Each structure stands twice: as C-alpha cells, then as structure tokens.
Amino acid sequence: IQMTQSPSSLSASVGDRVTFTCRASQDIKNDLGWYQQKPGKAPKLLIYAASTLQSGVPSRFSGSGSGTDFTLTISSLQPEDFASYFCLQDDSYPLTFGGGTKVEIK
Amino acid sequence: EVQLVESGGGLVQPGGSLRLACAASGFTFSDHHMDWARQAPEKGLEWVGRSRDKSRGYRTEYAASVKGRFTISRDESKNSLYLQMNSLKIEDTAVYYCVRVTSVRGSDALDVWGQGTMVTVSS
C-alpha cells in the first residue's frame, strides 16, 4: 500500500491552523497513525486509529478520515510543533509510511 | 518507566553482517508486537519488520527490501529484541529504531520508540 502525503513542506506562523493530508493507494479503513519527528530525535506517536489522540498529546492535534483519505490538523501552531510529520498505515503488511510533511517557520 | 534501548550499530562493509539488540523495560514484553523501523540520512521513515506478540507465536513479518536478509528474533528471558542483518547493502545505511506496538481496537499504535542506533554500510 502506497501512502502519499501532501504537501511535502509548508511554512506557517505561530497560531496558524494547519492541515496536511495522507492518501492511501487502497482502502485501509481507519488503520492509520500520525507521528511527529524533530531533528535528531525518534518519532513520537500523536494519533492512532485515524482519530484517537495518544495519551499526553495536546488537544490542538486532531486526526480524521477513513478509507483512503486522512488529515492531521493542528488548530493553533505552537513553537514546539515545528517538526516533520509522517503517516503510517497499519492495515496490512508491510506497513508503510508516507513521505512526510515538514512544517517550517514562516 | 517504559524504555527501549538499542545497541549494536556501527560501520560494516557491504556484504557483511551486523546484529542489533533492543533492551526493553517497564512493560510486559511478551504482550506486545515489536517492530524495527529505519531512517536513512535525510530521508523518511521505513518500516523494517515485526515480531508479533506471544499470543501470536512471535511470528515475523518483513519489508520486501530486507526479506531474506534480515531476521527478527526475541529472547523473552532477557526482554530483548534482535535484528540480525546479513548481506548488507549500502542502501541499508540508516538509523535503526526499536519500537513497541500497542494494539487498540484492531489498530496498531507504534507508541514507544528507542533512541535509535546508526548503521553505516560502506567500504
């Protein structure tokens, strides 16, 4: 299953609402997670099952979608949110990541 | 505290072998699937493979890019996960992460990640 993320990068300001998308090449139901990665660090789970917020993750992060189209939204971008974001489908083996979206400071 | 600590990375020549280890603590190791994922320099993430949990017989799955060359195993007595890498290629150069998987209502959340260990394949 191919996972396509868009955009590959975006520039935004603190306080902005940002949304990025992940599209699967076939129906993956709601078997999708979103991960945040900062430079030199391991990825961190934000959302699983497409829309369930991982414990401890701020509520400004939200996920939606099912089937082939998914979105991750940050309602009000904070300085610590400038990072890369990856989606991962866990519907079938082999699991596959999207190419990532890098969020940069405008 | 739930923790995963990888070790065993280093420099190896093309065609060589390397064995990575991941020491797990703070949770019941046998209750969780365990994954390996990797990230080549300045590239995205790639899932490498999985050792399912004890209830599923520790069966393994692999990415096509490593199938037949890499083997995932566990030692429950040591709460450790291993990645045996043979016939290494230059394109296997990456940071390798050990990852805990928590299955929730049919979805697999990769919820705990180790700090990663660097593997460099070069002559």
XYZ file of N, CA and C in Angstrom:
687
model
N 0.856 -1.182 0.000
C 0.000 0.000 0.000
C 0.896 1.237 0.000
N 0.644 2.113 -0.974
C 1.429 3.357 -1.075
C 0.729 4.458 -0.294
N 1.508 5.205 0.459
C 0.984 6.321 1.246
C 1.577 7.612 0.711
N 0.724 8.533 0.305
C 1.169 9.791 -0.278
C 0.762 10.944 0.621
N 1.747 11.673 1.108
C 1.481 12.820 1.956
C 1.633 14.118 1.182
N 0.811 15.068 1.531
C 0.937 16.392 0.929
C 0.533 17.468 1.929
N 1.180 18.657 1.836
C 2.341 18.917 0.990
C 3.588 18.267 1.579
N 4.693 18.326 0.868
C 5.939 17.785 1.407
C 6.540 18.735 2.433
N 6.208 20.023 2.294
C 6.627 21.002 3.290
C 5.667 22.178 3.268
N 5.623 22.879 4.363
C 4.817 24.088 4.422
C 5.424 25.055 5.419
N 5.208 26.323 5.160
C 5.650 27.375 6.066
C 4.439 27.983 6.744
N 4.527 28.151 8.038
C 3.395 28.674 8.790
C 3.887 29.484 9.980
N 2.978 30.238 10.550
C 3.300 31.085 11.702
C 2.672 30.530 12.968
N 3.252 30.908 14.090
C 2.667 30.524 15.384
C 1.220 31.021 15.436
N 0.331 30.153 15.852
C -1.082 30.489 15.930
C -1.888 30.063 14.721
N -1.219 29.732 13.623
C -1.926 29.300 12.411
C -2.590 27.940 12.628
N -3.670 27.733 11.880
C -4.284 26.415 11.777
C -3.690 25.751 10.547
N -3.129 24.565 10.719
C -2.504 23.865 9.597
C -3.123 22.490 9.446
N -3.235 22.095 8.192
C -3.793 20.780 7.878
C -2.934 20.135 6.816
N -2.609 18.877 7.018
C -1.947 18.135 5.955
C -2.624 16.793 5.774
N -2.373 16.229 4.614
C -3.144 15.062 4.228
C -2.265 13.853 3.931
N -2.891 12.707 4.016
C -2.259 11.441 3.680
C -3.276 10.625 2.901
N -2.852 10.125 1.743
C -3.755 9.348 0.903
C -3.192 7.951 0.709
N -4.018 6.961 0.917
C -3.626 5.569 0.724
C -4.021 5.092 -0.661
N -3.224 4.187 -1.209
C -3.496 3.683 -2.553
C -4.651 2.690 -2.581
N -5.097 2.248 -1.412
C -6.290 1.401 -1.329
C -6.922 1.608 0.043
N -8.110 1.070 0.201
C -8.868 1.245 1.447
C -8.114 0.642 2.636
N -7.828 1.478 3.630
C -7.174 0.989 4.844
C -8.060 1.192 6.077
N -9.355 1.379 5.811
C -10.315 1.566 6.903
C -9.855 2.749 7.752
N -9.651 2.545 9.051
C -9.128 3.640 9.881
C -7.761 3.277 10.472
N -7.054 2.393 9.785
C -5.784 1.878 10.301
C -4.621 2.797 9.929
N -4.638 3.978 10.528
C -3.626 4.979 10.210
C -3.194 5.709 11.461
N -1.882 5.943 11.545
C -1.343 6.732 12.643
C -0.562 7.916 12.125
N -0.440 8.924 12.988
C 0.360 10.107 12.674
C 1.485 10.225 13.698
N 2.673 10.555 13.202
C 3.866 10.630 14.031
C 4.570 11.950 13.785
N 5.105 12.510 14.868
C 5.879 13.745 14.791
C 7.343 13.403 15.019
N 8.219 14.024 14.246
C 9.653 13.809 14.452
C 10.390 15.135 14.396
N 11.184 15.387 15.411
C 12.052 16.559 15.441
C 13.464 16.131 15.078
N 14.281 17.068 14.559
C 15.628 16.702 14.083
C 16.447 15.991 15.150
N 17.026 14.858 14.764
C 17.888 14.109 15.657
C 17.169 13.312 16.723
N 15.837 13.282 16.664
C 15.057 12.583 17.685
C 14.254 11.451 17.063
N 13.818 10.532 17.917
C 12.945 9.462 17.463
C 11.547 10.012 17.205
N 10.805 9.374 16.322
C 9.413 9.779 16.112
C 8.596 9.593 17.388
N 7.505 10.357 17.430
C 6.583 10.309 18.563
C 5.172 10.109 18.034
N 4.450 9.177 18.635
C 3.069 8.920 18.225
C 2.156 10.052 18.668
N 1.375 10.567 17.708
C 0.388 11.601 18.016
C -1.044 11.052 18.009
N -1.362 10.347 16.944
C -2.730 9.897 16.677
C -2.673 8.447 16.212
N -3.585 7.600 16.654
C -3.707 6.260 16.100
C -5.177 5.990 15.782
N -5.405 4.939 15.032
C -6.766 4.633 14.558
C -7.410 5.861 13.914
N -6.603 6.600 13.171
C -7.010 7.755 12.364
C -7.409 8.982 13.175
N -8.024 8.792 14.343
C -8.559 9.960 15.045
C -8.412 9.912 16.563
N -7.773 8.896 17.095
C -7.631 8.773 18.547
C -6.335 9.423 19.009
N -6.474 10.397 19.895
C -5.321 11.134 20.386
C -4.548 10.270 21.387
N -3.245 10.137 21.163
C -2.411 9.395 22.098
C -2.367 10.153 23.429
N -2.321 9.406 24.515
C -2.251 9.996 25.840
C -1.078 10.978 25.948
N -1.366 12.150 26.491
C -0.323 13.146 26.691
C -0.114 14.099 25.535
N -0.749 13.821 24.409
C -0.599 14.703 23.246
C -1.601 15.855 23.366
N -1.159 17.086 23.133
C -2.065 18.226 23.280
C -3.291 18.137 22.380
N -4.392 18.677 22.853
C -5.664 18.568 22.132
C -5.724 19.432 20.882
N -4.707 20.270 20.651
C -4.699 21.034 19.401
C -4.438 20.131 18.189
N -3.962 18.919 18.434
C -3.774 17.949 17.366
C -5.061 17.126 17.202
N -5.469 16.950 15.960
C -6.620 16.095 15.701
C -6.447 15.400 14.358
N -7.027 14.234 14.254
C -6.959 13.468 13.026
C -8.343 13.065 12.575
N -8.500 12.918 11.275
C -9.789 12.489 10.736
C -9.562 11.697 9.463
N -10.649 11.072 9.007
C -10.593 10.342 7.755
C -10.803 8.855 7.932
N -11.074 8.213 6.832
C -11.185 6.757 6.784
C -11.152 6.336 5.326
N -10.851 5.091 5.104
C -10.779 4.611 3.730
C -9.441 4.921 3.094
N -9.402 5.964 2.283
C -8.152 6.316 1.607
C -7.649 7.723 1.922
N -8.467 8.562 2.492
C -8.088 9.959 2.689
C -8.129 10.348 4.163
N -7.008 10.909 4.619
C -6.845 11.223 6.024
C -6.229 12.607 6.183
N -6.560 13.263 7.293
C -5.969 14.570 7.570
C -5.500 14.642 9.015
N -4.434 15.408 9.197
C -3.951 15.794 10.520
C -4.068 17.305 10.595
N -4.694 17.785 11.647
C -4.867 19.224 11.835
C -4.243 19.657 13.148
N -3.512 20.772 13.077
C -3.037 21.434 14.287
C -3.831 22.737 14.366
N -4.630 22.888 15.402
C -5.589 24.000 15.426
C -4.919 25.353 15.638
N -3.837 25.379 16.391
C -3.117 26.619 16.648
C -1.654 26.254 16.835
N -0.876 26.484 15.796
C 0.512 26.034 15.757
C 1.322 26.684 16.881
N 2.066 25.867 17.596
C 2.926 26.342 18.670
C 4.391 26.190 18.274
N 5.287 26.944 18.912
C 6.708 26.871 18.524
C 7.269 25.449 18.547
N 6.800 24.631 19.475
C 7.329 23.269 19.580
C 6.758 22.316 18.519
N 5.844 22.814 17.700
C 5.230 21.968 16.665
C 5.991 21.999 15.347
N 6.993 22.842 15.249
C 7.781 22.876 14.012
C 8.630 21.613 13.982
N 8.288 20.741 13.042
C 8.823 19.386 13.004
C 8.364 18.741 11.707
N 8.718 17.480 11.541
C 8.198 16.690 10.420
C 7.119 15.750 10.923
N 6.148 15.504 10.043
C 5.016 14.655 10.404
C 4.876 13.544 9.364
N 4.702 12.334 9.856
C 4.587 11.164 8.995
C 3.295 10.416 9.306
N 2.673 9.883 8.262
C 1.567 8.959 8.484
C 2.088 7.536 8.282
N 1.405 6.594 8.867
C 1.774 5.179 8.763
C 0.501 4.349 8.704
N 0.399 3.515 7.660
C -0.749 2.614 7.592
C -0.397 1.296 8.255
N -1.296 0.821 9.110
C -1.088 -0.473 9.754
C -2.204 -1.449 9.407
N -2.798 -1.234 8.245
C -3.887 -2.121 7.828
C -3.395 -3.475 7.352
N -2.257 -3.467 6.637
C -1.740 -4.722 6.119
C -0.226 -4.649 5.982
N 0.380 -5.838 5.987
C 1.826 -5.918 5.838
C 2.215 -5.851 4.357
N 3.355 -5.214 4.075
C 4.211 -4.478 5.008
C 3.616 -3.125 5.355
N 3.802 -2.712 6.608
C 3.379 -1.374 6.980
C 4.149 -0.364 6.118
N 3.522 0.752 5.841
C 4.171 1.753 5.004
C 3.930 3.156 5.530
N 5.005 3.931 5.518
C 4.960 5.325 5.920
C 4.728 6.214 4.705
N 4.109 7.353 4.945
C 4.108 8.409 3.949
C 5.464 9.090 3.929
N 5.669 9.919 2.916
C 6.953 10.577 2.739
C 7.223 11.701 3.717
N 6.197 12.161 4.414
C 6.384 13.187 5.435
C 6.032 14.584 4.977
N 5.664 15.406 5.948
C 5.451 16.844 5.736
C 6.298 17.590 6.751
N 7.139 18.490 6.263
C 7.979 19.294 7.144
C 7.321 20.637 7.371
N 7.091 20.985 8.630
C 6.465 22.248 8.974
C 7.564 23.214 9.414
N 7.697 24.297 8.677
C 8.751 25.273 8.946
C 8.166 26.605 9.373
N 8.989 27.398 10.022
C 8.556 28.714 10.490
C 8.538 29.698 9.336
N 7.407 30.418 9.204
C 7.318 31.429 8.155
C 8.068 32.690 8.616
N 9.272 3.002 34.344
C 9.295 3.773 33.099
C 9.488 2.830 31.916
N 8.649 3.008 30.928
C 8.769 2.206 29.710
C 9.961 2.706 28.912
N 10.831 1.803 28.511
C 12.051 2.216 27.833
C 12.513 1.152 26.858
N 13.057 1.621 25.740
C 13.693 0.762 24.743
C 15.072 1.328 24.467
N 16.090 0.483 24.540
C 17.454 0.943 24.324
C 18.121 0.036 23.301
N 18.447 0.635 22.154
C 19.102 -0.115 21.086
C 20.622 -0.097 21.261
N 21.249 -1.122 20.714
C 22.714 -1.180 20.691
C 23.145 -2.032 19.506
N 24.438 -1.962 19.194
C 24.986 -2.830 18.157
C 25.266 -2.177 16.823
N 24.900 -0.909 16.679
C 25.174 -0.239 15.422
C 26.655 -0.017 15.204
N 26.996 0.345 13.973
C 28.396 0.617 13.670
C 28.650 0.608 12.185
N 29.924 0.556 11.832
C 30.365 0.559 10.443
C 30.624 -0.873 9.989
N 30.079 -1.229 8.835
C 30.259 -2.570 8.294
C 30.421 -2.465 6.783
N 31.180 -3.365 6.222
C 31.406 -3.355 4.771
C 30.213 -3.964 4.043
N 30.022 -3.559 2.803
C 28.967 -4.204 2.001
C 29.162 -5.710 1.963
N 28.045 -6.427 2.104
C 28.097 -7.883 2.168
C 28.281 -8.433 3.561
N 28.566 -7.571 4.502
C 28.811 -8.011 5.871
C 27.536 -8.194 6.673
N 27.733 -8.512 7.946
C 26.607 -8.767 8.858
C 26.743 -7.924 10.109
N 25.608 -7.701 10.737
C 25.566 -6.955 11.985
C 24.327 -7.405 12.739
N 24.414 -7.410 14.062
C 23.262 -7.764 14.879
C 22.946 -6.628 15.835
N 21.740 -6.101 15.701
C 21.270 -5.060 16.608
C 20.483 -5.694 17.748
N 20.558 -5.070 18.896
C 19.796 -5.521 20.054
C 18.957 -4.370 20.601
N 17.851 -4.716 21.219
C 16.972 -3.723 21.838
C 16.563 -4.263 23.210
N 16.966 -3.566 24.255
C 16.607 -3.967 25.614
C 15.343 -3.228 26.040
N 14.330 -3.982 26.395
C 13.041 -3.407 26.779
C 12.857 -3.477 28.292
N 12.238 -2.465 28.843
C 11.957 -2.455 30.278
C 10.705 -1.653 30.568
N 10.082 -1.950 31.700
C 8.923 -1.181 32.154
C 7.586 -1.670 31.646
N 7.557 -2.779 30.906
C 6.282 -3.322 30.432
C 6.441 -4.825 30.192
N 5.325 -5.497 29.998
C 5.349 -6.934 29.758
C 5.678 -7.190 28.301
N 6.914 -7.525 28.057
C 7.478 -7.626 26.708
C 6.679 -8.594 25.831
N 6.276 -9.714 26.386
C 5.626 -10.747 25.592
C 4.213 -10.357 25.141
N 3.662 -9.332 25.748
C 2.293 -8.902 25.416
C 2.220 -7.984 24.210
N 3.379 -7.587 23.700
C 3.400 -6.588 22.633
C 4.091 -7.095 21.378
N 3.514 -6.703 20.224
C 4.299 -6.797 18.999
C 5.478 -5.841 19.169
N 6.580 -6.178 18.506
C 7.752 -5.298 18.498
C 8.237 -5.124 17.066
N 8.505 -3.895 16.696
C 8.914 -3.560 15.338
C 10.332 -3.027 15.299
N 10.910 -3.107 14.104
C 12.092 -2.331 13.749
C 11.692 -1.389 12.610
N 12.145 -0.161 12.720
C 11.964 0.825 11.650
C 13.315 1.492 11.425
N 13.493 2.115 10.272
C 14.773 2.759 9.988
C 14.564 4.049 9.233
N 15.613 4.864 9.247
C 15.580 6.147 8.559
C 16.953 6.420 7.999
N 17.051 6.399 6.674
C 18.300 6.744 6.011
C 18.569 8.229 6.192
N 19.839 8.645 6.113
C 20.177 10.059 6.325
C 19.371 10.976 5.418
N 18.748 11.948 6.025
C 17.947 12.957 5.319
C 16.779 12.360 4.524
N 16.327 11.189 4.932
C 15.213 10.526 4.246
C 14.055 10.282 5.215
N 12.988 9.726 4.675
C 11.836 9.416 5.500
C 11.989 8.100 6.238
N 10.927 7.735 6.930
C 10.922 6.520 7.727
C 10.551 5.306 6.875
N 11.139 4.166 7.207
C 10.812 2.912 6.542
C 10.598 1.836 7.597
N 9.459 1.173 7.528
C 9.202 0.035 8.407
C 10.024 -1.144 7.934
N 10.711 -1.811 8.861
C 11.603 -2.913 8.519
C 10.938 -4.273 8.763
N 10.322 -4.418 9.939
C 9.723 -5.699 10.222
C 9.137 -5.773 11.606
N 8.524 -6.910 11.908
C 7.781 -7.094 13.164
C 7.954 -8.498 13.721
N 8.032 -8.554 15.044
C 7.867 -9.792 15.803
C 6.530 -9.668 16.548
N 5.584 -10.509 16.184
C 4.299 -10.423 16.850
C 4.420 -10.853 18.313
N 3.363 -10.632 19.067
C 3.394 -10.963 20.489
C 3.289 -12.470 20.745
N 3.399 -12.852 21.999
C 3.432 -14.269 22.369
C 2.158 -14.997 21.944
N 1.007 -14.334 22.088
C -0.268 -14.979 21.739
C -0.356 -15.311 20.257
N 0.448 -14.637 19.461
C 0.514 -14.895 18.024
C 1.795 -15.616 17.638
N 2.379 -16.246 18.612
C 3.506 -17.136 18.349
C 4.788 -16.459 17.922
N 4.898 -15.158 18.189
C 6.100 -14.400 17.824
C 6.382 -14.461 16.313
N 5.353 -14.688 15.521
C 5.566 -14.760 14.079
C 6.088 -13.416 13.556
N 6.863 -13.492 12.499
C 7.531 -12.297 11.982
C 7.009 -11.889 10.608
N 7.155 -10.612 10.310
C 6.844 -10.031 9.016
C 7.991 -9.092 8.651
N 8.224 -8.916 7.339
C 9.343 -8.097 6.883
C 8.939 -7.233 5.698
N 9.646 -6.118 5.579
C 9.540 -5.321 4.363
C 10.217 -6.077 3.225
N 9.741 -5.831 2.021
C 10.305 -6.520 0.854
C 11.789 -6.231 0.690
N 12.205 -5.024 1.072
C 13.599 -4.607 0.867
C 14.586 -5.381 1.740
N 14.099 -6.028 2.798
C 15.008 -6.735 3.709
C 14.694 -8.221 3.816
N 13.580 -8.645 3.259
C 13.165 -10.041 3.382
C 14.225 -10.966 2.815
N 14.559 -11.998 3.598
C 15.586 -12.946 3.181
C 16.981 -12.558 3.620
N 17.164 -11.321 4.039
C 18.485 -10.859 4.515
C 18.464 -10.540 6.012
N 17.338 -10.041 6.500
C 17.214 -9.645 7.908
C 16.324 -10.650 8.633
N 16.649 -10.873 9.914
C 15.848 -11.767 10.748
C 15.606 -11.122 12.107
N 14.346 -11.092 12.511
C 13.971 -10.545 13.818
C 13.732 -11.699 14.775
N 14.269 -11.559 15.978
C 14.057 -12.592 16.992
C 13.928 -11.927 18.353
N 13.514 -12.725 19.326
C 13.368 -12.245 20.699
C 14.000 -13.217 21.673
N 14.405 -12.687 22.812
C 14.787 -13.505 23.953
C 13.935 -13.006 25.121
N 12.881 -13.742 25.422
C 11.959 -13.288 26.472
C 12.647 -13.252 27.838
N 13.607 -14.144 28.046
C 14.284 -14.185 29.347
C 15.107 -12.918 29.595
N 15.465 -12.251 28.500
C 16.261 -11.023 28.610
C 15.457 -9.786 28.229
N 14.165 -9.972 27.941
C 13.338 -8.847 27.477
C 14.044 -8.098 26.348
N 14.542 -8.846 25.394
C 15.323 -8.245 24.312
C 14.818 -8.660 22.942
N 14.907 -7.718 22.035
C 14.566 -7.906 20.632
C 15.842 -7.773 19.827
N 15.952 -8.546 18.755
C 17.163 -8.530 17.949
C 16.821 -8.350 16.471
N 17.784 -7.780 15.756
C 17.687 -7.682 14.312
C 19.020 -8.161 13.739
N 19.001 -9.362 13.176
C 20.185 -9.906 12.511
C 20.153 -9.452 11.058
N 21.192 -8.722 10.664
C 21.254 -8.177 9.317
C 22.401 -8.811 8.567
N 22.094 -9.525 7.497
C 23.107 -10.181 6.662
C 23.100 -9.579 5.262
N 24.140 -9.862 4.534
C 24.260 -9.380 3.140
C 23.943 -7.887 3.054
N 24.550 -7.121 3.917
C 24.231 -5.689 4.000
C 24.622 -4.947 2.738
N 23.787 -3.977 2.383
C 23.991 -3.151 1.206
C 24.191 -1.701 1.640
N 24.781 -0.911 0.770
C 24.992 0.499 1.076
C 23.660 1.172 1.417
N 22.614 0.772 0.739
C 21.300 1.391 0.977
C 20.654 0.984 2.301
N 21.295 0.099 3.057
C 20.826 -0.234 4.407
C 21.343 0.762 5.442
N 22.199 1.677 5.018
C 22.705 2.713 5.924
C 21.545 3.542 6.455
N 21.408 3.584 7.779
C 20.268 4.262 8.386
C 20.402 4.247 9.904
N 19.580 5.061 10.535
C 19.332 4.917 11.970
C 18.231 3.870 12.120
N 18.478 2.892 12.963
C 17.512 1.816 13.195
C 16.848 2.015 14.551
N 15.523 2.004 14.542
C 14.729 2.197 15.747
C 14.020 0.906 16.140
N 14.044 0.621 17.414
C 13.231 -0.434 18.015
C 11.933 0.219 18.496
N 10.793 -0.418 18.235
C 9.510 0.218 18.503
C 8.543 -0.763 19.160
N 7.893 -0.326 20.222
C 6.831 -1.119 20.827
C 5.513 -0.821 20.115
N 4.716 -1.842 19.923
C 3.404 -1.704 19.298
C 2.336 -2.044 20.321
N 1.343 -1.175 20.429
C 0.194 -1.456 21.282
C -1.033 -1.556 20.395
N -1.685 -2.691 20.449
C -2.870 -2.912 19.622
C -4.100 -2.451 20.370
N -4.835 -1.544 19.740
C -6.037 -0.973 20.357
C -7.187 -1.074 19.371
N -8.184 -1.868 19.732
C -9.396 -1.999 18.896
C -9.017 -2.260 17.444
N -8.061 -3.134 17.236
C -7.695 -3.531 15.883
C -6.670 -2.657 15.205
N -6.347 -1.520 15.807
C -5.316 -0.661 15.232
C -4.009 -0.837 15.994
N -2.916 -0.720 15.288
C -1.601 -0.872 15.901
C -0.952 0.497 16.061
N -0.748 0.884 17.307
C -0.090 2.148 17.600
C 1.371 1.875 17.939
N 2.278 2.489 17.178
C 3.712 2.361 17.473
C 4.008 3.420 18.537
N 3.813 3.031 19.800
C 3.696 4.034 20.848
C 4.961 4.318 21.648
N 5.959 3.455 21.566
C 7.210 3.721 22.273
C 8.362 3.429 21.317
N 9.263 4.407 21.182
C 10.400 4.299 20.274
C 11.696 4.387 21.069
N 12.679 3.589 20.667
C 14.004 3.747 21.223
C 14.682 4.979 20.652
N 15.894 5.240 21.102
C 16.624 6.429 20.646
C 17.292 6.213 19.298
N 17.382 4.976 18.867
C 17.961 4.658 17.573
C 19.442 4.316 17.656
N 19.888 3.496 16.711
C 21.304 3.154 16.593
C 21.690 3.246 15.128
N 22.844 3.860 14.856
C 23.254 4.128 13.478
C 24.003 2.938 12.901
N 23.601 2.552 11.708
C 24.299 1.519 10.946
C 24.808 2.149 9.661
N 26.094 2.048 9.423
C 26.706 2.589 8.215
C 27.328 1.445 7.443
N 26.874 1.287 6.201
C 27.426 0.251 5.327
C 28.280 0.945 4.278
N 29.576 0.718 4.359
C 30.489 1.422 3.479
C 31.800 0.655 3.397
N 32.464 0.770 2.235
C 33.770 0.140 2.070
C 34.877 1.124 2.402
